[in-house]
Amino acid sequence: MIELDIIKPLYTADGIIDLKVNKQINRGDFLTLFGKSGSGKTTLLRILAGLETPKSGKIVVDKEIWFDSSKKINLPPQKRNVGFVFQDYALFPNMSVRRNLEFALKNKNEIKKVDEILEIMEIENLSNMKPELLSGGQKQRVALARTLMTNPKMLLLDEPLSALDTTMRLKLQDELSLIHQKFNITSILVSHDISEVFKLSNRVFKINLGEIQQDGTPNEVFSNQNISGKFKIIGEILSIKKSDILYIVEVLTNNEIVKVTAVEDEIKELKIGDKLLLSSKAFNPILMKI
Ligand code: ADP
């Protein structure tokens, strides 16, 4: 359990705003921080990692005090046991994949772990290669593998997949989900991709100007009403064409294009590029702008 109650002033282009977070995050949660850029998401991850210091407040993780301004406690990053993965992979370029992993080991007696993680992440075949020869997806897989070498309590993921192409992104999302379940690591992700949020997380904080305005499941946060549909998928509108009295809406979901019929009322507010929730109640798909 992470107990967070902090305030940190942010110096933004529009003046000073306070990043204010007073929340509990359960062990094993996959939480996404979602919100406009500049709202404080990365700063919150950096505060948890110990790379930024709040002005005041408290951070307690599994009853261990990581930060307490009143008691002047502030654990340094290396004592916090978090894994941090960024968009740029930050691998050591002069070291092979295996060396990159070995280097991250805190306890050199655990050298067996290198092979274990190489196998779990399916990168054994890359172990002797230098990072420059790897694709973006492979590099990010190695970066994740390296993070796991220290048995982190918490995985902090700052848009780790946003530089990857869609296919690789979907694959790595599956892997992140697998890692999360297998190691039962509390994971906190910054993402702008709604389908990614739905796929990976069980909880979302929607942040605006330093404040958490919504806290709930992806469904609660992104759909205005609860629909009892048979299925719900997130998609993006590719085209809207009139066909007699109906409209045909082409929606991209998970790399597939789905054609849905809609009536004029439904498409009134929709335009190409909008993200939407596609939900089907038996034979009547419902389109909802999100
Ligand atoms: P996001 O990840 O939501 O895009 P950031 O956390 O990166 O937002 O940044 C939020 C705002 O806080 C930005 O305007 C940034 O300039 C400012 N900021 C970033 N780091 C600090 C800091 N250490 N102290 C004060 N303000 C900061």
PDB file of C-alpha atoms and ligand atoms in Angstrom:
ATOM      1  CA  MET A   1       0.000   0.000   0.000  1.00  0.00           C
ATOM      2  CA  ILE A   2       1.294   3.423  -0.975  1.00  0.00           C
ATOM      3  CA  GLU A   3       0.021   6.313   1.142  1.00  0.00           C
ATOM      4  CA  LEU A   4       0.635   9.599  -0.562  1.00  0.00           C
ATOM      5  CA  ASP A   5      -0.122  13.009   0.819  1.00  0.00           C
ATOM      6  CA  ILE A   6       2.108  15.620  -0.755  1.00  0.00           C
ATOM      7  CA  ILE A   7       2.222  19.156  -2.078  1.00  0.00           C
ATOM      8  CA  LYS A   8       4.768  20.359  -4.601  1.00  0.00           C
ATOM      9  CA  PRO A   9       4.678  23.757  -6.316  1.00  0.00           C
ATOM     10  CA  LEU A  10       5.173  23.492 -10.069  1.00  0.00           C
ATOM     11  CA  TYR A  11       6.682  26.356 -12.008  1.00  0.00           C
ATOM     12  CA  THR A  12       4.711  26.352 -15.219  1.00  0.00           C
ATOM     13  CA  ALA A  13       4.486  28.736 -18.161  1.00  0.00           C
ATOM     14  CA  ASP A  14       1.173  29.974 -16.682  1.00  0.00           C
ATOM     15  CA  GLY A  15       2.572  30.610 -13.214  1.00  0.00           C
ATOM     16  CA  ILE A  16       2.942  28.530 -10.090  1.00  0.00           C
ATOM     17  CA  ILE A  17       0.448  25.728  -9.508  1.00  0.00           C
ATOM     18  CA  ASP A  18       0.440  23.190  -6.683  1.00  0.00           C
ATOM     19  CA  LEU A  19       0.697  19.503  -7.420  1.00  0.00           C
ATOM     20  CA  LYS A  20      -1.540  18.140  -4.661  1.00  0.00           C
ATOM     21  CA  VAL A  21      -1.994  14.430  -4.173  1.00  0.00           C
ATOM     22  CA  ASN A  22      -3.721  12.790  -1.235  1.00  0.00           C
ATOM     23  CA  LYS A  23      -4.397   9.191  -2.241  1.00  0.00           C
ATOM     24  CA  GLN A  24      -3.771   5.581  -1.365  1.00  0.00           C
ATOM     25  CA  ILE A  25      -2.622   3.135  -3.993  1.00  0.00           C
ATOM     26  CA  ASN A  26      -3.117  -0.546  -3.301  1.00  0.00           C
ATOM     27  CA  ARG A  27      -0.453  -3.173  -3.681  1.00  0.00           C
ATOM     28  CA  GLY A  28      -0.788  -4.756  -7.113  1.00  0.00           C
ATOM     29  CA  ASP A  29      -2.703  -1.822  -8.601  1.00  0.00           C
ATOM     30  CA  PHE A  30      -1.952  -0.857 -12.187  1.00  0.00           C
ATOM     31  CA  LEU A  31      -2.582   2.855 -12.034  1.00  0.00           C
ATOM     32  CA  THR A  32      -2.469   5.221 -14.995  1.00  0.00           C
ATOM     33  CA  LEU A  33      -1.857   8.952 -14.682  1.00  0.00           C
ATOM     34  CA  PHE A  34      -3.773  10.597 -17.475  1.00  0.00           C
ATOM     35  CA  GLY A  35      -4.021  14.272 -18.278  1.00  0.00           C
ATOM     36  CA  LYS A  36      -2.802  17.169 -20.395  1.00  0.00           C
ATOM     37  CA  SER A  37       0.908  17.732 -20.580  1.00  0.00           C
ATOM     38  CA  GLY A  38       2.217  20.043 -17.916  1.00  0.00           C
ATOM     39  CA  SER A  39      -0.268  18.773 -15.319  1.00  0.00           C
ATOM     40  CA  GLY A  40       2.364  17.162 -13.098  1.00  0.00           C
ATOM     41  CA  LYS A  41       2.334  13.468 -14.051  1.00  0.00           C
ATOM     42  CA  THR A  42       6.082  13.052 -14.548  1.00  0.00           C
ATOM     43  CA  THR A  43       6.784  15.111 -11.434  1.00  0.00           C
ATOM     44  CA  LEU A  44       4.597  12.750  -9.411  1.00  0.00           C
ATOM     45  CA  LEU A  45       6.575   9.735 -10.672  1.00  0.00           C
ATOM     46  CA  ARG A  46       9.834  11.530  -9.883  1.00  0.00           C
ATOM     47  CA  ILE A  47       8.588  12.345  -6.376  1.00  0.00           C
ATOM     48  CA  LEU A  48       7.820   8.660  -5.779  1.00  0.00           C
ATOM     49  CA  ALA A  49      11.263   7.698  -7.100  1.00  0.00           C
ATOM     50  CA  GLY A  50      12.921  10.222  -4.768  1.00  0.00           C
ATOM     51  CA  LEU A  51      14.223  12.350  -7.640  1.00  0.00           C
ATOM     52  CA  GLU A  52      12.115  15.347  -6.579  1.00  0.00           C
ATOM     53  CA  THR A  53      11.278  16.499  -3.078  1.00  0.00           C
ATOM     54  CA  PRO A  54       7.775  17.702  -2.191  1.00  0.00           C
ATOM     55  CA  LYS A  55       7.422  20.960  -0.283  1.00  0.00           C
ATOM     56  CA  SER A  56       5.504  19.147   2.421  1.00  0.00           C
ATOM     57  CA  GLY A  57       3.718  15.915   3.170  1.00  0.00           C
ATOM     58  CA  LYS A  58       4.282  12.232   3.590  1.00  0.00           C
ATOM     59  CA  ILE A  59       4.924   9.141   1.487  1.00  0.00           C
ATOM     60  CA  VAL A  60       4.569   5.789   3.248  1.00  0.00           C
ATOM     61  CA  VAL A  61       5.067   2.538   1.322  1.00  0.00           C
ATOM     62  CA  ASP A  62       4.133  -0.724   3.045  1.00  0.00           C
ATOM     63  CA  LYS A  63       4.431   1.062   6.408  1.00  0.00           C
ATOM     64  CA  GLU A  64       7.961   2.291   5.601  1.00  0.00           C
ATOM     65  CA  ILE A  65       8.304   6.077   5.642  1.00  0.00           C
ATOM     66  CA  TRP A  66       9.929   7.225   2.397  1.00  0.00           C
ATOM     67  CA  PHE A  67       9.266  10.895   2.962  1.00  0.00           C
ATOM     68  CA  ASP A  68       7.981  12.907   5.885  1.00  0.00           C
ATOM     69  CA  SER A  69       8.601  16.634   5.856  1.00  0.00           C
ATOM     70  CA  SER A  70       7.674  17.033   9.538  1.00  0.00           C
ATOM     71  CA  LYS A  71      10.178  14.364  10.609  1.00  0.00           C
ATOM     72  CA  LYS A  72      12.745  15.433   7.996  1.00  0.00           C
ATOM     73  CA  ILE A  73      12.829  11.941   6.495  1.00  0.00           C
ATOM     74  CA  ASN A  74      13.647  11.634   2.806  1.00  0.00           C
ATOM     75  CA  LEU A  75      14.885   8.245   1.595  1.00  0.00           C
ATOM     76  CA  PRO A  76      17.318   8.579  -1.304  1.00  0.00           C
ATOM     77  CA  PRO A  77      16.302   6.978  -4.635  1.00  0.00           C
ATOM     78  CA  GLN A  78      18.583   3.952  -4.202  1.00  0.00           C
ATOM     79  CA  LYS A  79      16.802   3.012  -0.955  1.00  0.00           C
ATOM     80  CA  ARG A  80      13.308   3.202  -2.439  1.00  0.00           C
ATOM     81  CA  ASN A  81      13.440   0.084  -4.582  1.00  0.00           C
ATOM     82  CA  VAL A  82      11.498   1.399  -7.542  1.00  0.00           C
ATOM     83  CA  GLY A  83      12.027   0.593 -11.208  1.00  0.00           C
ATOM     84  CA  PHE A  84      11.773   3.573 -13.542  1.00  0.00           C
ATOM     85  CA  VAL A  85      11.278   3.118 -17.293  1.00  0.00           C
ATOM     86  CA  PHE A  86      11.283   6.101 -19.651  1.00  0.00           C
ATOM     87  CA  GLN A  87      10.483   6.644 -23.289  1.00  0.00           C
ATOM     88  CA  ASP A  88      14.206   6.691 -24.139  1.00  0.00           C
ATOM     89  CA  TYR A  89      15.662   3.455 -22.985  1.00  0.00           C
ATOM     90  CA  ALA A  90      18.759   4.772 -21.169  1.00  0.00           C
ATOM     91  CA  LEU A  91      20.753   1.586 -21.743  1.00  0.00           C
ATOM     92  CA  PHE A  92      24.533   1.667 -21.477  1.00  0.00           C
ATOM     93  CA  PRO A  93      25.604   1.744 -25.155  1.00  0.00           C
ATOM     94  CA  ASN A  94      29.037   0.213 -24.576  1.00  0.00           C
ATOM     95  CA  MET A  95      27.658  -2.860 -22.779  1.00  0.00           C
ATOM     96  CA  SER A  96      25.979  -5.937 -24.208  1.00  0.00           C
ATOM     97  CA  VAL A  97      22.398  -6.674 -23.196  1.00  0.00           C
ATOM     98  CA  ARG A  98      23.657  -9.245 -20.676  1.00  0.00           C
ATOM     99  CA  ARG A  99      26.141  -6.769 -19.169  1.00  0.00           C
ATOM    100  CA  ASN A 100      23.435  -4.115 -18.936  1.00  0.00           C
ATOM    101  CA  LEU A 101      21.386  -6.564 -16.851  1.00  0.00           C
ATOM    102  CA  GLU A 102      24.333  -7.745 -14.752  1.00  0.00           C
ATOM    103  CA  PHE A 103      25.279  -4.167 -14.001  1.00  0.00           C
ATOM    104  CA  ALA A 104      21.836  -3.494 -12.549  1.00  0.00           C
ATOM    105  CA  LEU A 105      22.071  -6.401 -10.075  1.00  0.00           C
ATOM    106  CA  LYS A 106      22.384  -5.138  -6.523  1.00  0.00           C
ATOM    107  CA  ASN A 107      23.425  -8.463  -5.142  1.00  0.00           C
ATOM    108  CA  LYS A 108      26.054 -10.006  -7.401  1.00  0.00           C
ATOM    109  CA  ASN A 109      25.290 -13.456  -5.902  1.00  0.00           C
ATOM    110  CA  GLU A 110      21.991 -13.350  -7.755  1.00  0.00           C
ATOM    111  CA  ILE A 111      23.708 -13.696 -11.131  1.00  0.00           C
ATOM    112  CA  LYS A 112      21.318 -16.600 -11.980  1.00  0.00           C
ATOM    113  CA  LYS A 113      18.607 -14.000 -12.203  1.00  0.00           C
ATOM    114  CA  VAL A 114      20.106 -12.585 -15.408  1.00  0.00           C
ATOM    115  CA  ASP A 115      19.291 -15.770 -17.324  1.00  0.00           C
ATOM    116  CA  GLU A 116      15.892 -16.048 -15.674  1.00  0.00           C
ATOM    117  CA  ILE A 117      14.866 -12.552 -16.717  1.00  0.00           C
ATOM    118  CA  LEU A 118      16.408 -12.895 -20.192  1.00  0.00           C
ATOM    119  CA  GLU A 119      14.192 -15.948 -20.620  1.00  0.00           C
ATOM    120  CA  ILE A 120      11.026 -14.410 -19.189  1.00  0.00           C
ATOM    121  CA  MET A 121      11.411 -11.364 -21.443  1.00  0.00           C
ATOM    122  CA  GLU A 122      12.296 -13.612 -24.410  1.00  0.00           C
ATOM    123  CA  ILE A 123      15.510 -11.766 -25.161  1.00  0.00           C
ATOM    124  CA  GLU A 124      18.069 -14.573 -24.620  1.00  0.00           C
ATOM    125  CA  ASN A 125      18.964 -14.346 -28.312  1.00  0.00           C
ATOM    126  CA  LEU A 126      19.917 -10.689 -27.867  1.00  0.00           C
ATOM    127  CA  SER A 127      22.109 -11.207 -24.813  1.00  0.00           C
ATOM    128  CA  ASN A 128      25.444 -10.568 -26.535  1.00  0.00           C
ATOM    129  CA  MET A 129      24.274  -7.657 -28.658  1.00  0.00           C
ATOM    130  CA  LYS A 130      25.004  -3.998 -28.003  1.00  0.00           C
ATOM    131  CA  PRO A 131      21.950  -1.707 -27.706  1.00  0.00           C
ATOM    132  CA  GLU A 132      22.692   0.198 -30.943  1.00  0.00           C
ATOM    133  CA  LEU A 133      21.886  -2.929 -32.964  1.00  0.00           C
ATOM    134  CA  LEU A 134      18.461  -3.383 -31.371  1.00  0.00           C
ATOM    135  CA  SER A 135      15.080  -2.127 -32.565  1.00  0.00           C
ATOM    136  CA  GLY A 136      13.099   0.295 -30.390  1.00  0.00           C
ATOM    137  CA  GLY A 137      10.866  -2.506 -29.109  1.00  0.00           C
ATOM    138  CA  GLN A 138      13.842  -4.710 -28.281  1.00  0.00           C
ATOM    139  CA  LYS A 139      15.580  -1.869 -26.458  1.00  0.00           C
ATOM    140  CA  GLN A 140      12.492  -1.196 -24.379  1.00  0.00           C
ATOM    141  CA  ARG A 141      12.198  -4.887 -23.560  1.00  0.00           C
ATOM    142  CA  VAL A 142      15.816  -4.846 -22.366  1.00  0.00           C
ATOM    143  CA  ALA A 143      15.158  -1.682 -20.346  1.00  0.00           C
ATOM    144  CA  LEU A 144      12.203  -3.390 -18.660  1.00  0.00           C
ATOM    145  CA  ALA A 145      14.263  -6.518 -18.057  1.00  0.00           C
ATOM    146  CA  ARG A 146      16.997  -4.422 -16.479  1.00  0.00           C
ATOM    147  CA  THR A 147      14.487  -2.776 -14.176  1.00  0.00           C
ATOM    148  CA  LEU A 148      13.324  -6.183 -12.971  1.00  0.00           C
ATOM    149  CA  MET A 149      16.849  -7.155 -11.878  1.00  0.00           C
ATOM    150  CA  THR A 150      16.445  -5.226  -8.624  1.00  0.00           C
ATOM    151  CA  ASN A 151      13.113  -6.826  -7.589  1.00  0.00           C
ATOM    152  CA  PRO A 152      11.359  -3.459  -7.531  1.00  0.00           C
ATOM    153  CA  LYS A 153       8.367  -2.899  -5.286  1.00  0.00           C
ATOM    154  CA  MET A 154       6.996  -0.376  -7.684  1.00  0.00           C
ATOM    155  CA  LEU A 155       7.302   0.092 -11.424  1.00  0.00           C
ATOM    156  CA  LEU A 156       7.157   3.699 -12.638  1.00  0.00           C
ATOM    157  CA  LEU A 157       6.503   3.880 -16.358  1.00  0.00           C
ATOM    158  CA  ASP A 158       6.781   7.291 -17.991  1.00  0.00           C
ATOM    159  CA  GLU A 159       5.250   6.878 -21.448  1.00  0.00           C
ATOM    160  CA  PRO A 160       7.518   3.892 -22.061  1.00  0.00           C
ATOM    161  CA  LEU A 161       5.778   2.812 -25.263  1.00  0.00           C
ATOM    162  CA  SER A 162       5.053   6.116 -26.943  1.00  0.00           C
ATOM    163  CA  ALA A 163       8.077   6.005 -29.267  1.00  0.00           C
ATOM    164  CA  LEU A 164       7.151   2.577 -30.640  1.00  0.00           C
ATOM    165  CA  ASP A 165       5.088   1.714 -33.704  1.00  0.00           C
ATOM    166  CA  THR A 166       1.601   0.323 -33.139  1.00  0.00           C
ATOM    167  CA  THR A 167       2.447  -3.357 -33.566  1.00  0.00           C
ATOM    168  CA  MET A 168       5.376  -3.174 -31.163  1.00  0.00           C
ATOM    169  CA  ARG A 169       3.369  -1.080 -28.787  1.00  0.00           C
ATOM    170  CA  LEU A 170       0.563  -3.633 -28.595  1.00  0.00           C
ATOM    171  CA  LYS A 171       3.095  -6.414 -28.037  1.00  0.00           C
ATOM    172  CA  LEU A 172       4.887  -4.566 -25.260  1.00  0.00           C
ATOM    173  CA  GLN A 173       1.546  -3.718 -23.650  1.00  0.00           C
ATOM    174  CA  ASP A 174       0.897  -7.457 -23.394  1.00  0.00           C
ATOM    175  CA  GLU A 175       4.316  -7.904 -21.861  1.00  0.00           C
ATOM    176  CA  LEU A 176       3.821  -5.118 -19.345  1.00  0.00           C
ATOM    177  CA  SER A 177       0.563  -6.703 -18.330  1.00  0.00           C
ATOM    178  CA  LEU A 178       2.275 -10.079 -17.944  1.00  0.00           C
ATOM    179  CA  ILE A 179       5.127  -8.642 -15.872  1.00  0.00           C
ATOM    180  CA  HIS A 180       2.638  -6.859 -13.682  1.00  0.00           C
ATOM    181  CA  GLN A 181       0.734 -10.061 -12.968  1.00  0.00           C
ATOM    182  CA  LYS A 182       3.733 -12.360 -12.690  1.00  0.00           C
ATOM    183  CA  PHE A 183       5.702 -10.206 -10.264  1.00  0.00           C
ATOM    184  CA  ASN A 184       2.682  -8.565  -8.635  1.00  0.00           C
ATOM    185  CA  ILE A 185       4.417  -5.187  -8.850  1.00  0.00           C
ATOM    186  CA  THR A 186       2.419  -2.061  -8.168  1.00  0.00           C
ATOM    187  CA  SER A 187       2.731  -0.202 -11.468  1.00  0.00           C
ATOM    188  CA  ILE A 188       2.158   3.471 -12.206  1.00  0.00           C
ATOM    189  CA  LEU A 189       2.028   4.455 -15.844  1.00  0.00           C
ATOM    190  CA  VAL A 190       1.876   7.821 -17.582  1.00  0.00           C
ATOM    191  CA  SER A 191       0.026   7.400 -20.850  1.00  0.00           C
ATOM    192  CA  HIS A 192      -1.973   9.498 -23.300  1.00  0.00           C
ATOM    193  CA  ASP A 193      -3.312   6.493 -25.116  1.00  0.00           C
ATOM    194  CA  ILE A 194      -6.831   5.657 -23.963  1.00  0.00           C
ATOM    195  CA  SER A 195      -6.808   2.150 -25.415  1.00  0.00           C
ATOM    196  CA  GLU A 196      -3.570   1.506 -23.523  1.00  0.00           C
ATOM    197  CA  VAL A 197      -5.182   2.770 -20.324  1.00  0.00           C
ATOM    198  CA  PHE A 198      -8.134   0.403 -20.754  1.00  0.00           C
ATOM    199  CA  LYS A 199      -5.922  -2.518 -21.646  1.00  0.00           C
ATOM    200  CA  LEU A 200      -3.467  -2.188 -18.783  1.00  0.00           C
ATOM    201  CA  SER A 201      -4.870  -0.398 -15.799  1.00  0.00           C
ATOM    202  CA  ASN A 202      -7.483  -1.076 -13.168  1.00  0.00           C
ATOM    203  CA  ARG A 203      -7.375   2.506 -11.888  1.00  0.00           C
ATOM    204  CA  VAL A 204      -6.903   5.944 -13.441  1.00  0.00           C
ATOM    205  CA  PHE A 205      -6.104   9.324 -11.941  1.00  0.00           C
ATOM    206  CA  LYS A 206      -7.191  12.054 -14.324  1.00  0.00           C
ATOM    207  CA  ILE A 207      -4.936  14.982 -13.481  1.00  0.00           C
ATOM    208  CA  ASN A 208      -5.444  18.580 -14.460  1.00  0.00           C
ATOM    209  CA  LEU A 209      -3.193  21.457 -13.357  1.00  0.00           C
ATOM    210  CA  GLY A 210      -1.725  19.439 -10.503  1.00  0.00           C
ATOM    211  CA  GLU A 211      -5.036  18.175  -9.152  1.00  0.00           C
ATOM    212  CA  ILE A 212      -6.535  14.735  -9.402  1.00  0.00           C
ATOM    213  CA  GLN A 213      -9.967  15.479 -10.735  1.00  0.00           C
ATOM    214  CA  GLN A 214     -11.131  11.925 -11.275  1.00  0.00           C
ATOM    215  CA  ASP A 215     -10.142   8.638  -9.663  1.00  0.00           C
ATOM    216  CA  GLY A 216     -11.731   5.391 -10.768  1.00  0.00           C
ATOM    217  CA  THR A 217     -11.633   2.465 -13.147  1.00  0.00           C
ATOM    218  CA  PRO A 218     -11.011   3.347 -16.817  1.00  0.00           C
ATOM    219  CA  ASN A 219     -14.706   2.762 -17.409  1.00  0.00           C
ATOM    220  CA  GLU A 220     -15.742   5.154 -14.666  1.00  0.00           C
ATOM    221  CA  VAL A 221     -13.279   7.825 -15.719  1.00  0.00           C
ATOM    222  CA  PHE A 222     -13.789   7.713 -19.481  1.00  0.00           C
ATOM    223  CA  SER A 223     -17.447   6.932 -19.971  1.00  0.00           C
ATOM    224  CA  ASN A 224     -20.037   9.314 -18.648  1.00  0.00           C
ATOM    225  CA  GLN A 225     -22.513   6.609 -17.875  1.00  0.00           C
ATOM    226  CA  ASN A 226     -22.402   2.953 -17.063  1.00  0.00           C
ATOM    227  CA  ILE A 227     -23.593   0.960 -20.001  1.00  0.00           C
ATOM    228  CA  SER A 228     -24.420  -2.665 -19.610  1.00  0.00           C
ATOM    229  CA  GLY A 229     -23.054  -3.645 -22.996  1.00  0.00           C
ATOM    230  CA  LYS A 230     -21.973  -7.036 -24.192  1.00  0.00           C
ATOM    231  CA  PHE A 231     -18.609  -5.635 -25.181  1.00  0.00           C
ATOM    232  CA  LYS A 232     -16.797  -2.329 -25.015  1.00  0.00           C
ATOM    233  CA  ILE A 233     -13.832  -1.337 -27.111  1.00  0.00           C
ATOM    234  CA  ILE A 234     -11.962   1.889 -27.524  1.00  0.00           C
ATOM    235  CA  GLY A 235     -11.380   3.110 -31.038  1.00  0.00           C
ATOM    236  CA  GLU A 236     -10.613   6.053 -33.237  1.00  0.00           C
ATOM    237  CA  ILE A 237     -12.815   7.301 -36.066  1.00  0.00           C
ATOM    238  CA  LEU A 238     -11.215   6.891 -39.481  1.00  0.00           C
ATOM    239  CA  SER A 239     -14.140   7.950 -41.639  1.00  0.00           C
ATOM    240  CA  ILE A 240     -17.825   8.832 -41.535  1.00  0.00           C
ATOM    241  CA  LYS A 241     -19.793   8.220 -44.750  1.00  0.00           C
ATOM    242  CA  LYS A 242     -23.470   8.730 -45.495  1.00  0.00           C
ATOM    243  CA  SER A 243     -25.277   5.743 -46.892  1.00  0.00           C
ATOM    244  CA  ASP A 244     -28.964   6.323 -47.618  1.00  0.00           C
ATOM    245  CA  ILE A 245     -30.550   7.239 -44.287  1.00  0.00           C
ATOM    246  CA  LEU A 246     -27.715   5.796 -42.212  1.00  0.00           C
ATOM    247  CA  TYR A 247     -24.063   6.628 -41.697  1.00  0.00           C
ATOM    248  CA  ILE A 248     -21.184   4.152 -41.916  1.00  0.00           C
ATOM    249  CA  VAL A 249     -18.490   4.922 -39.361  1.00  0.00           C
ATOM    250  CA  GLU A 250     -15.103   3.265 -39.790  1.00  0.00           C
ATOM    251  CA  VAL A 251     -13.397   2.783 -36.425  1.00  0.00           C
ATOM    252  CA  LEU A 252      -9.823   1.680 -35.814  1.00  0.00           C
ATOM    253  CA  THR A 253      -9.564  -0.596 -32.775  1.00  0.00           C
ATOM    254  CA  ASN A 254      -6.495  -2.609 -31.860  1.00  0.00           C
ATOM    255  CA  ASN A 255      -5.161  -2.395 -35.407  1.00  0.00           C
ATOM    256  CA  GLU A 256      -8.421  -3.591 -36.952  1.00  0.00           C
ATOM    257  CA  ILE A 257     -10.978  -1.523 -38.815  1.00  0.00           C
ATOM    258  CA  VAL A 258     -14.579  -2.035 -37.735  1.00  0.00           C
ATOM    259  CA  LYS A 259     -17.506  -0.636 -39.726  1.00  0.00           C
ATOM    260  CA  VAL A 260     -20.464   0.474 -37.659  1.00  0.00           C
ATOM    261  CA  THR A 261     -23.774   1.910 -38.762  1.00  0.00           C
ATOM    262  CA  ALA A 262     -25.024   4.986 -36.977  1.00  0.00           C
ATOM    263  CA  VAL A 263     -27.968   7.361 -37.197  1.00  0.00           C
ATOM    264  CA  GLU A 264     -27.601  11.093 -37.725  1.00  0.00           C
ATOM    265  CA  ASP A 265     -28.118  11.917 -34.036  1.00  0.00           C
ATOM    266  CA  GLU A 266     -25.225   9.679 -33.018  1.00  0.00           C
ATOM    267  CA  ILE A 267     -22.697  11.158 -35.399  1.00  0.00           C
ATOM    268  CA  LYS A 268     -23.629  14.808 -34.828  1.00  0.00           C
ATOM    269  CA  GLU A 269     -20.793  15.389 -32.385  1.00  0.00           C
ATOM    270  CA  LEU A 270     -18.320  13.030 -33.973  1.00  0.00           C
ATOM    271  CA  LYS A 271     -15.498  13.810 -36.360  1.00  0.00           C
ATOM    272  CA  ILE A 272     -12.590  11.956 -37.915  1.00  0.00           C
ATOM    273  CA  GLY A 273      -9.832  11.360 -35.362  1.00  0.00           C
ATOM    274  CA  ASP A 274     -12.173  11.358 -32.329  1.00  0.00           C
ATOM    275  CA  LYS A 275     -11.588   8.591 -29.804  1.00  0.00           C
ATOM    276  CA  LEU A 276     -14.725   6.735 -28.881  1.00  0.00           C
ATOM    277  CA  LEU A 277     -16.112   3.898 -26.886  1.00  0.00           C
ATOM    278  CA  LEU A 278     -17.738   1.283 -29.060  1.00  0.00           C
ATOM    279  CA  SER A 279     -20.184  -0.785 -27.129  1.00  0.00           C
ATOM    280  CA  SER A 280     -22.594  -3.395 -28.304  1.00  0.00           C
ATOM    281  CA  LYS A 281     -25.831  -4.341 -26.644  1.00  0.00           C
ATOM    282  CA  ALA A 282     -26.711  -7.516 -28.468  1.00  0.00           C
ATOM    283  CA  PHE A 283     -27.237  -6.312 -32.040  1.00  0.00           C
ATOM    284  CA  ASN A 284     -27.232  -2.570 -31.480  1.00  0.00           C
ATOM    285  CA  PRO A 285     -23.784  -1.028 -31.256  1.00  0.00           C
ATOM    286  CA  ILE A 286     -23.738   2.274 -29.384  1.00  0.00           C
ATOM    287  CA  LEU A 287     -21.244   5.011 -30.233  1.00  0.00           C
ATOM    288  CA  MET A 288     -20.153   7.356 -27.455  1.00  0.00           C
ATOM    289  CA  LYS A 289     -17.652  10.194 -27.722  1.00  0.00           C
ATOM    290  CA  ILE A 290     -15.072  10.100 -24.915  1.00  0.00           C
TER     291      ILE A 290
HETATM  292  P1  ADP B   1       3.424  16.249 -17.242  1.00  0.00           P
HETATM  293  O1  ADP B   1       4.230  15.015 -16.997  1.00  0.00           O
HETATM  294  O2  ADP B   1       1.995  16.122 -16.789  1.00  0.00           O
HETATM  295  O3  ADP B   1       3.524  16.725 -18.663  1.00  0.00           O
HETATM  296  P2  ADP B   1       5.414  17.573 -15.627  1.00  0.00           P
HETATM  297  O4  ADP B   1       5.342  16.920 -14.301  1.00  0.00           O
HETATM  298  O5  ADP B   1       6.527  17.160 -16.537  1.00  0.00           O
HETATM  299  O6  ADP B   1       4.006  17.425 -16.354  1.00  0.00           O
HETATM  300  O7  ADP B   1       5.540  19.139 -15.451  1.00  0.00           O
HETATM  301  C1  ADP B   1       4.517  19.938 -14.899  1.00  0.00           C
HETATM  302  C2  ADP B   1       4.967  21.353 -14.785  1.00  0.00           C
HETATM  303  O8  ADP B   1       5.860  21.469 -13.697  1.00  0.00           O
HETATM  304  C3  ADP B   1       5.721  21.872 -16.008  1.00  0.00           C
HETATM  305  O9  ADP B   1       5.235  23.151 -16.306  1.00  0.00           O
HETATM  306  C4  ADP B   1       7.166  21.922 -15.575  1.00  0.00           C
HETATM  307  O10 ADP B   1       7.838  23.000 -16.162  1.00  0.00           O
HETATM  308  C5  ADP B   1       7.076  22.089 -14.087  1.00  0.00           C
HETATM  309  N1  ADP B   1       8.171  21.403 -13.359  1.00  0.00           N
HETATM  310  C6  ADP B   1       8.838  20.303 -13.763  1.00  0.00           C
HETATM  311  N2  ADP B   1       9.748  19.942 -12.837  1.00  0.00           N
HETATM  312  C7  ADP B   1       9.647  20.841 -11.834  1.00  0.00           C
HETATM  313  C8  ADP B   1      10.335  21.036 -10.590  1.00  0.00           C
HETATM  314  N3  ADP B   1      11.305  20.212 -10.200  1.00  0.00           N
HETATM  315  N4  ADP B   1       9.954  22.073  -9.803  1.00  0.00           N
HETATM  316  C9  ADP B   1       8.956  22.879 -10.175  1.00  0.00           C
HETATM  317  N5  ADP B   1       8.290  22.782 -11.338  1.00  0.00           N
HETATM  318  C10 ADP B   1       8.634  21.796 -12.173  1.00  0.00           C
END
